[in-house]
PDB file of C-alpha atoms and ligand atoms in Angstrom:
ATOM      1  CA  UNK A  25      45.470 113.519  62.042  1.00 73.00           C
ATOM      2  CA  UNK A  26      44.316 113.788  58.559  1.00 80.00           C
ATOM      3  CA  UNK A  27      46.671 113.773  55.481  1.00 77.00           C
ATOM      4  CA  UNK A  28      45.200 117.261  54.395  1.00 76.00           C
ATOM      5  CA  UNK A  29      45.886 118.589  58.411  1.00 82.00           C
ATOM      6  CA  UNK A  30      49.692 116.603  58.305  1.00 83.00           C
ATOM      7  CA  UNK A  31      50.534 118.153  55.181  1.00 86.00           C
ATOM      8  CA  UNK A  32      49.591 121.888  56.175  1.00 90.00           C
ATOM      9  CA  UNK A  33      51.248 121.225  59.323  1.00 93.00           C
ATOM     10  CA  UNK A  34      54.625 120.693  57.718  1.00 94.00           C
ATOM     11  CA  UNK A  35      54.427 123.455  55.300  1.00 95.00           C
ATOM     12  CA  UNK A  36      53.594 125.788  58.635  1.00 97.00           C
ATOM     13  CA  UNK A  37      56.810 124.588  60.632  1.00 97.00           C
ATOM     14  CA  UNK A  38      58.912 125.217  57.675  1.00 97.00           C
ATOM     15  CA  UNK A  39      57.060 128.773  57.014  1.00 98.00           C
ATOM     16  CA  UNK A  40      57.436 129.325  61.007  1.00 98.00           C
ATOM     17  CA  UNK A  41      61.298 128.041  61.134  1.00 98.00           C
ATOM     18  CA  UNK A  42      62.696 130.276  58.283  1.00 98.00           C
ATOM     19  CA  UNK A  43      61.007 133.634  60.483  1.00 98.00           C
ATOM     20  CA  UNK A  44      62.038 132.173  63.544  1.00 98.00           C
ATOM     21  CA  UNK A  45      65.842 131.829  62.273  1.00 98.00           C
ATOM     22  CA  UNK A  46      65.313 135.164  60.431  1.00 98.00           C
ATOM     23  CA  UNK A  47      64.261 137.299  63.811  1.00 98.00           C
ATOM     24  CA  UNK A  48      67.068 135.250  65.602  1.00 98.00           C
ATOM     25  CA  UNK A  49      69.451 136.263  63.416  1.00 98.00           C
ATOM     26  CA  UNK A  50      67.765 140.169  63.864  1.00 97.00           C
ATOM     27  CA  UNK A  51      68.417 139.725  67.501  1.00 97.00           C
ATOM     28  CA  UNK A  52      64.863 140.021  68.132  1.00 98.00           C
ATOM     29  CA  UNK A  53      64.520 136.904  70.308  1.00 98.00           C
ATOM     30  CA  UNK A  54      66.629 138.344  73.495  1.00 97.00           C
ATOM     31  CA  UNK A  55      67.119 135.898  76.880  1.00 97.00           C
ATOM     32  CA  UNK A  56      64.255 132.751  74.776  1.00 97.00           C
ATOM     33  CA  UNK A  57      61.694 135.815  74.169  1.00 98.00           C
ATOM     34  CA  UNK A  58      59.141 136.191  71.943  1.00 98.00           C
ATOM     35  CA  UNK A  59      56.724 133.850  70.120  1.00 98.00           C
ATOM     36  CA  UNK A  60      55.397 132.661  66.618  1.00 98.00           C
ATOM     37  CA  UNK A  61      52.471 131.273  65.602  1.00 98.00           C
ATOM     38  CA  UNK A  62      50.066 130.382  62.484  1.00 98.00           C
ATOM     39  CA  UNK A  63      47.366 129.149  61.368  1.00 97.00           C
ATOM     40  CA  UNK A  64      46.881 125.297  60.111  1.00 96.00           C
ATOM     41  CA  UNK A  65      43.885 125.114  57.544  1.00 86.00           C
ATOM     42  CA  UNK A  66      41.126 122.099  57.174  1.00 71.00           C
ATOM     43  CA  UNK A  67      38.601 122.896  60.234  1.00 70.00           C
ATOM     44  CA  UNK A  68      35.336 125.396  59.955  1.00 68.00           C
ATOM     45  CA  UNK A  69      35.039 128.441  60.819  1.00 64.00           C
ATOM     46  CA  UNK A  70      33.877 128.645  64.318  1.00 71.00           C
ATOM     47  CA  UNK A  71      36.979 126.281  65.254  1.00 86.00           C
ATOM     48  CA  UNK A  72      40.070 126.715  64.345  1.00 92.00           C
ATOM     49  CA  UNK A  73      43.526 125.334  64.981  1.00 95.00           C
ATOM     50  CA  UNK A  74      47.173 127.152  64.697  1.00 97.00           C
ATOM     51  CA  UNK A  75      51.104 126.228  64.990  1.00 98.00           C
ATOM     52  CA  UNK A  76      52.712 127.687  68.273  1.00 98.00           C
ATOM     53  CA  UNK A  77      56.346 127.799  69.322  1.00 98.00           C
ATOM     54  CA  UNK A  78      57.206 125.489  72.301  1.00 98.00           C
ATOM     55  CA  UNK A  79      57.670 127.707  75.457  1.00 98.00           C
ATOM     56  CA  UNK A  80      60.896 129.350  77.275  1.00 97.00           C
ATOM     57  CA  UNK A  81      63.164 127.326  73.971  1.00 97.00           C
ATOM     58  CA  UNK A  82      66.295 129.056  72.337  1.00 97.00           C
ATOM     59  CA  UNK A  83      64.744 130.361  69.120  1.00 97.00           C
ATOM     60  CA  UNK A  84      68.129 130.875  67.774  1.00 97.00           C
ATOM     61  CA  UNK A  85      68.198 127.351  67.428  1.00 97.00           C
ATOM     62  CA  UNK A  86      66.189 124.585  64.776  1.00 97.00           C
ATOM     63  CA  UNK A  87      64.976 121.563  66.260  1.00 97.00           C
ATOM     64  CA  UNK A  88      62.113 119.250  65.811  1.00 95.00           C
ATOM     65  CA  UNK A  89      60.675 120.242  69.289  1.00 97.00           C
ATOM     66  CA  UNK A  90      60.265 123.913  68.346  1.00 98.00           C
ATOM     67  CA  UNK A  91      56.535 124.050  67.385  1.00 98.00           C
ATOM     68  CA  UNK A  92      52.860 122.221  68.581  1.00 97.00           C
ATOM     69  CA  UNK A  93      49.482 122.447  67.002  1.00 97.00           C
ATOM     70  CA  UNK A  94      46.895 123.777  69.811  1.00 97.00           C
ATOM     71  CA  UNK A  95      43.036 124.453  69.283  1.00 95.00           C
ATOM     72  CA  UNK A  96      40.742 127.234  69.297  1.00 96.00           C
ATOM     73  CA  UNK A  97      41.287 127.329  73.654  1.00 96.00           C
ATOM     74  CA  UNK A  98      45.071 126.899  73.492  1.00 97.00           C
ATOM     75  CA  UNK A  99      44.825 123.283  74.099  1.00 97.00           C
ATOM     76  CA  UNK A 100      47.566 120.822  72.032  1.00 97.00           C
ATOM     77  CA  UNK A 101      45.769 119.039  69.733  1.00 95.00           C
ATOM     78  CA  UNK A 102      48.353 115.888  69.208  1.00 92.00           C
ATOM     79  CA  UNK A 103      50.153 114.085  72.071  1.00 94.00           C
ATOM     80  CA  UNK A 104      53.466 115.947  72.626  1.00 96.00           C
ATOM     81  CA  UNK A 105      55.025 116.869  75.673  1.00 96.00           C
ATOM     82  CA  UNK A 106      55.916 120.086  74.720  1.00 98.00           C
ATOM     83  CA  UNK A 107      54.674 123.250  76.447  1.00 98.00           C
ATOM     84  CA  UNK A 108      52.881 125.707  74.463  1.00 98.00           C
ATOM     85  CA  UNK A 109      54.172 129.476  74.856  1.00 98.00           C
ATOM     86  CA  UNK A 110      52.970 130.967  78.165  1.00 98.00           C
ATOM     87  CA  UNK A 111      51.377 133.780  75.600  1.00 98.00           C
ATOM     88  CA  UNK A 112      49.185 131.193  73.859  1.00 98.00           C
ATOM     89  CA  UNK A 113      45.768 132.798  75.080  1.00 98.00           C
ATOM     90  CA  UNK A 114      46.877 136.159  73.524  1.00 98.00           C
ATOM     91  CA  UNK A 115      47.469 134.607  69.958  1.00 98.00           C
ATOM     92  CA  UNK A 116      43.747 132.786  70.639  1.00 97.00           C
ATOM     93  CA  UNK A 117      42.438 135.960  71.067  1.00 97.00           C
ATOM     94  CA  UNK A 118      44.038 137.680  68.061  1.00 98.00           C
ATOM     95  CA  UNK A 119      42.682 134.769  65.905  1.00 96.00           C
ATOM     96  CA  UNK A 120      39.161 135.297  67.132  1.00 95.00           C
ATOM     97  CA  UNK A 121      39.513 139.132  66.419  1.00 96.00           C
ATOM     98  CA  UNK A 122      41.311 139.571  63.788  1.00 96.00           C
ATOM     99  CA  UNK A 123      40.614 136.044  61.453  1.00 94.00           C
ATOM    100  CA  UNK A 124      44.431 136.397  60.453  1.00 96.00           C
ATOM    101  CA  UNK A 125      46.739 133.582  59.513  1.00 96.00           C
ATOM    102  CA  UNK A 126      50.261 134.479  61.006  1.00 98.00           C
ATOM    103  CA  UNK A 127      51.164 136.824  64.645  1.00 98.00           C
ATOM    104  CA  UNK A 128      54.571 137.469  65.629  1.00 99.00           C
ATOM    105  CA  UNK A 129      55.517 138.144  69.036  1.00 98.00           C
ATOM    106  CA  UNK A 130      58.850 140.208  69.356  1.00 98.00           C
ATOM    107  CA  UNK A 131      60.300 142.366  72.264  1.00 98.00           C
ATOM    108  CA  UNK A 132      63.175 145.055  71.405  1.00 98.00           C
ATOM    109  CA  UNK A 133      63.992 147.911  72.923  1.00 98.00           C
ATOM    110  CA  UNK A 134      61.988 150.609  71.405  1.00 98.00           C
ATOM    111  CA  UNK A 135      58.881 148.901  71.309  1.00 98.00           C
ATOM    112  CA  UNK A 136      59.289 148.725  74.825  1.00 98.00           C
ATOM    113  CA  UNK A 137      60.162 152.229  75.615  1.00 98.00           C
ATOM    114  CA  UNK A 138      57.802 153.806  73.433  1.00 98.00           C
ATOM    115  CA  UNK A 139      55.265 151.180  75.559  1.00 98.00           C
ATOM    116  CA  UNK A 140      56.009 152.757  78.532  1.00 98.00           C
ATOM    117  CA  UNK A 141      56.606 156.486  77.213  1.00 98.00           C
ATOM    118  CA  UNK A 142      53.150 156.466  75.913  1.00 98.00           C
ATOM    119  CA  UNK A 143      51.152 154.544  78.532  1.00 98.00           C
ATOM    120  CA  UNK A 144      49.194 157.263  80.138  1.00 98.00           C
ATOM    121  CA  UNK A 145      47.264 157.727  76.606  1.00 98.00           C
ATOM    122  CA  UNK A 146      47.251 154.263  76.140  1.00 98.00           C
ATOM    123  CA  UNK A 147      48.116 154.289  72.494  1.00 98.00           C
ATOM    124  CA  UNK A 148      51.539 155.137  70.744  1.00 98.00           C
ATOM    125  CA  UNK A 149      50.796 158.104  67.982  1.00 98.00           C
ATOM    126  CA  UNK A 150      52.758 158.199  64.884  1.00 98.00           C
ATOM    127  CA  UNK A 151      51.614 160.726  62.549  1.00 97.00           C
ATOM    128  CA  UNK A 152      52.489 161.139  58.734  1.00 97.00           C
ATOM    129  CA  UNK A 153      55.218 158.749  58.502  1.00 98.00           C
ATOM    130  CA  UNK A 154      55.572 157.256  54.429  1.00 97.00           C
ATOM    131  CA  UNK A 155      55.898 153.673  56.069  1.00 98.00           C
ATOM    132  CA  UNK A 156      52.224 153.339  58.106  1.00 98.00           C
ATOM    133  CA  UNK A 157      51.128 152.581  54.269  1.00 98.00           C
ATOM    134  CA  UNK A 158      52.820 149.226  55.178  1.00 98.00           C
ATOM    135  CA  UNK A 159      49.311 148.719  57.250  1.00 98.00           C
ATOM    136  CA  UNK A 160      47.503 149.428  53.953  1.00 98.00           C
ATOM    137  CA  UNK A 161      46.286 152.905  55.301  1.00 98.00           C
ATOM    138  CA  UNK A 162      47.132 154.952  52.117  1.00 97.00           C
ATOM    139  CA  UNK A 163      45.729 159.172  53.649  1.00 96.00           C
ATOM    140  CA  UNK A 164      48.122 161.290  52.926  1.00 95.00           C
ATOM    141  CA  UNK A 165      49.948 162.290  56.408  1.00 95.00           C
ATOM    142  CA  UNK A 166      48.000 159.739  58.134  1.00 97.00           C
ATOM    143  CA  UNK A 167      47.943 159.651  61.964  1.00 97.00           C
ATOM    144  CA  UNK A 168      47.588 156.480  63.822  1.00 98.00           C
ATOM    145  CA  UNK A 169      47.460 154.774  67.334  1.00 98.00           C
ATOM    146  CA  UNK A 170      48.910 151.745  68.235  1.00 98.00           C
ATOM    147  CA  UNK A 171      47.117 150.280  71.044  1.00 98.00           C
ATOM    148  CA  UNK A 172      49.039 149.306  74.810  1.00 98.00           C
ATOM    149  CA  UNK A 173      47.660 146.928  77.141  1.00 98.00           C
ATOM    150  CA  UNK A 174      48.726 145.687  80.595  1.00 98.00           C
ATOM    151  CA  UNK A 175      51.120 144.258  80.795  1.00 98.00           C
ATOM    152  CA  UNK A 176      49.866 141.785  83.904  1.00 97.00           C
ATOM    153  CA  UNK A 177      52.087 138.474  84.541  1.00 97.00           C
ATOM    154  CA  UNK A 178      48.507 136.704  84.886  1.00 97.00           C
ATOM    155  CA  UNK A 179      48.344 135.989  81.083  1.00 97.00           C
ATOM    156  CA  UNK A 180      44.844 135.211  80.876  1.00 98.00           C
ATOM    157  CA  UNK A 181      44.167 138.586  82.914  1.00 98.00           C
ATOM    158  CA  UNK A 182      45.433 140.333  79.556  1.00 98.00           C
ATOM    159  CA  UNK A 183      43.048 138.804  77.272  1.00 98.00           C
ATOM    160  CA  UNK A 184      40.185 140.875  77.774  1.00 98.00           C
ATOM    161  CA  UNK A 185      42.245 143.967  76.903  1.00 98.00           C
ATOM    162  CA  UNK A 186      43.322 143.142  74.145  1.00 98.00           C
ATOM    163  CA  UNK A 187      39.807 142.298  72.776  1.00 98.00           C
ATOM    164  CA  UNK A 188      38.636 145.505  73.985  1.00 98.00           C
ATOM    165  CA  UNK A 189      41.782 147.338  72.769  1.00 98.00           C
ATOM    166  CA  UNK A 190      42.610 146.037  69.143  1.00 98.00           C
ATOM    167  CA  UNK A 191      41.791 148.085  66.424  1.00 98.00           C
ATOM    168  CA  UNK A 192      40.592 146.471  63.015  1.00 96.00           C
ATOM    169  CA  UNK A 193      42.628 148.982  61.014  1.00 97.00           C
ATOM    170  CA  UNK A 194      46.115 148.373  63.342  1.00 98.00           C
ATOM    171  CA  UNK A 195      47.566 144.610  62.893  1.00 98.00           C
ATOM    172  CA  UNK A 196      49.269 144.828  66.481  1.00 98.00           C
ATOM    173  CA  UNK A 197      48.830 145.585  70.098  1.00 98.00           C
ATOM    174  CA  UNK A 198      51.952 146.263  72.374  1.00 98.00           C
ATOM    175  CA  UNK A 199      52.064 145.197  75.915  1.00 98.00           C
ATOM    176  CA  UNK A 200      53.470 147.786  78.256  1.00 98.00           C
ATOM    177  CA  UNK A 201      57.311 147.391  78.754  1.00 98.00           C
ATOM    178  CA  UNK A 202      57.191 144.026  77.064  1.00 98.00           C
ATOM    179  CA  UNK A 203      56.873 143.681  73.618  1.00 98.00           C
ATOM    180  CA  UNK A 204      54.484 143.613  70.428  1.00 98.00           C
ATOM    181  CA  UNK A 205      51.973 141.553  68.634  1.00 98.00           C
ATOM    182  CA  UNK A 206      51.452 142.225  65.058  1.00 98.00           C
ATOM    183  CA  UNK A 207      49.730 139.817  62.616  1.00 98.00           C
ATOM    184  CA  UNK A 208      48.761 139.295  59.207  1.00 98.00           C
ATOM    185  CA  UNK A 209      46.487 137.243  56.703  1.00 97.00           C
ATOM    186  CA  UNK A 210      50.241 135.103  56.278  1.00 97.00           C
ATOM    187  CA  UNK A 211      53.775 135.009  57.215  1.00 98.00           C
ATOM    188  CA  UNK A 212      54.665 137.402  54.771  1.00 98.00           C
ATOM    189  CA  UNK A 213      51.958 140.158  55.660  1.00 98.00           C
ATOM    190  CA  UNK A 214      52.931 139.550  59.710  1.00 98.00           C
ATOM    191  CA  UNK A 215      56.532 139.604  59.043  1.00 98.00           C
ATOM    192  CA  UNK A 216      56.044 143.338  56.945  1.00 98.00           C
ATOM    193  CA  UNK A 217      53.601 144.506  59.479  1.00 98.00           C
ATOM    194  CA  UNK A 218      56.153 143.580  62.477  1.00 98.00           C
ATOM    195  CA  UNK A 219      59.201 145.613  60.385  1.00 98.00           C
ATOM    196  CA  UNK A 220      57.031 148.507  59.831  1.00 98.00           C
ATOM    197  CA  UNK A 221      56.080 148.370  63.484  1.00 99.00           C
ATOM    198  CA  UNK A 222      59.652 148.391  64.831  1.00 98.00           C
ATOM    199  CA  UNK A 223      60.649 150.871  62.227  1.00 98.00           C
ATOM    200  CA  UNK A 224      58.094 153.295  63.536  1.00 98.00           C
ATOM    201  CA  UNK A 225      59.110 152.686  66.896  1.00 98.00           C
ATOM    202  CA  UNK A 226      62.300 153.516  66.441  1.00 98.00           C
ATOM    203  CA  UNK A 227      60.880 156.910  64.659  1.00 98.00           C
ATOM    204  CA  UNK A 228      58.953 157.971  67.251  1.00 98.00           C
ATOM    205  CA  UNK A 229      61.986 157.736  69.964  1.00 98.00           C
ATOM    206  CA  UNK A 230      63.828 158.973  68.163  1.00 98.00           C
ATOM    207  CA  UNK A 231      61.675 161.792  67.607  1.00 98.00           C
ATOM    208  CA  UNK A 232      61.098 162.085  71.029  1.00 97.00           C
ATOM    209  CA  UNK A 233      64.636 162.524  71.802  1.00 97.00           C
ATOM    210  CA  UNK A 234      65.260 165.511  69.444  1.00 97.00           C
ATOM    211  CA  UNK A 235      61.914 167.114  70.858  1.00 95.00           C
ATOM    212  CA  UNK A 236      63.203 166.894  74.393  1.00 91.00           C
TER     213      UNK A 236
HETATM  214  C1  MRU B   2      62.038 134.970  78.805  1.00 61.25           C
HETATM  215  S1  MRU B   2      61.191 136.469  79.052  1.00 61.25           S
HETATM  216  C2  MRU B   2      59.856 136.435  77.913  1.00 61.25           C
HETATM  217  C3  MRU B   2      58.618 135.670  78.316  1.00 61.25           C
HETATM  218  O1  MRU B   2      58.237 136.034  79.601  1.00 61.25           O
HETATM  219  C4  MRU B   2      57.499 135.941  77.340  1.00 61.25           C
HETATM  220  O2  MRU B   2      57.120 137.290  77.357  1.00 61.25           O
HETATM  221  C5  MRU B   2      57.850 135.559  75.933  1.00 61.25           C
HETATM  222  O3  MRU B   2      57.777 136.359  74.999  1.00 61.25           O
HETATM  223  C6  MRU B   2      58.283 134.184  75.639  1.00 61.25           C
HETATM  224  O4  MRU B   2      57.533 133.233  76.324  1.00 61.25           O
HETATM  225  P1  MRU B   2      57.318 131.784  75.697  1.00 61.25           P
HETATM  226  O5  MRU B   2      56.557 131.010  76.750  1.00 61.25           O
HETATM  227  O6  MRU B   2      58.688 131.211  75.409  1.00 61.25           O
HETATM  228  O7  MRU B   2      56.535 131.997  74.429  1.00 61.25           O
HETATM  229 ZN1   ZN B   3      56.726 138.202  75.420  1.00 61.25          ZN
END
């Protein structure tokens, strides 16, 4: 491993670690859920290598076995014998999209009601709410979609929804009555895309609710 590669790698765990204790501490890592990743810098542009959280681990807890760096395919890239998250092909996939640096994987309970409450159209609709400017969409009452996918438990069966569902404009995808993916050019951009997310979420139940 180069210097330049080791160097980026440790400034990546630590990056990773403080979100991962942060969403802990949110609750938003339920029963070893969820899943981190982002990008490590020094290869070209057609390949590309990112940090991953270790699978099924307690991401309330810090240890030195709580990240690997896999390739382009999801492959590790150093000799460990850790396991990388069973959602590895998704973050691939959202890499080759989207050319972001940082995707958070969370499940909560809205995002997976509104998942489910919204799967017939496929998309979740939030209109005119101030915080979709979080996604740098700046229309006055804007009205977007967040895309759902299957949620199949054949991972790599997912993949080719996702490609076909993201949208450019919308840095995440949910997965029906699982969770959702939202990303960023770095930690910070993921991290305020991912509270924006859940805060709309919320909205939109709650909207529901009164509606009813
Ligand atoms: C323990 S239930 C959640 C998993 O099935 C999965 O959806 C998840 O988010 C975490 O998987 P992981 O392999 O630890 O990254
Ligand atoms: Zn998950």
């Amino acid at each position: 491993m180069s210097d330049l590669l080791l160097e980026d790698k440790q400034r990546v765990y630590r990056e990773l670690d403080a979100v991962k204790s942060d969403f802990a501490a949110r609750g938003w890592f339920p029963g070893t859920s969820g899943n981190l990743s982002m990008r490590v810098g020094g290869f070209e542009p057609d390949r590309f290598a990112f940090a991953v959280t270790a699978s099924g681990k307690d991401k309330a807890a810090s240890t030195p076995e709580d990240f690997l760096l896999v390739d382009q395919t999801g492959k590790p890239i150093e000799a460990t014998g850790l396991k990388p998250s069973a959602e590895t092909l998704i973050h691939c996939e959202i890499y080759r999209q989207t050319g972001c640096g940082a995707i958070f994987h969370i499940h909560s309970v809205y995002n997976s009601i509104v998942s489910d409450l919204f799967w017939e159209r496929r998309a979740v609709p939030v209109e005119g709410v101030e915080l979709i400017k979080a996604f740098n969409i700046w229309d006055e009452e804007a009205v977007i979609d967040v895309p759902i996918v299957s949620n199949f438990a054949d991972i790599p069966r997912i993949v080719p929804e996702v490609k076909e569902r993201l949208d450019r404009r919308i840095p995440g995808i949910l997965l029906r009555k699982h969770g959702i993916y939202a990303w960023g050019r770095d930690a910070f951009e993921a991290r305020k895309h991912l509270e924006a997310f859940e805060f709309l979420f919320e909205y939109v139940y709650r909207m529901a609710l009164l509606k009813r």
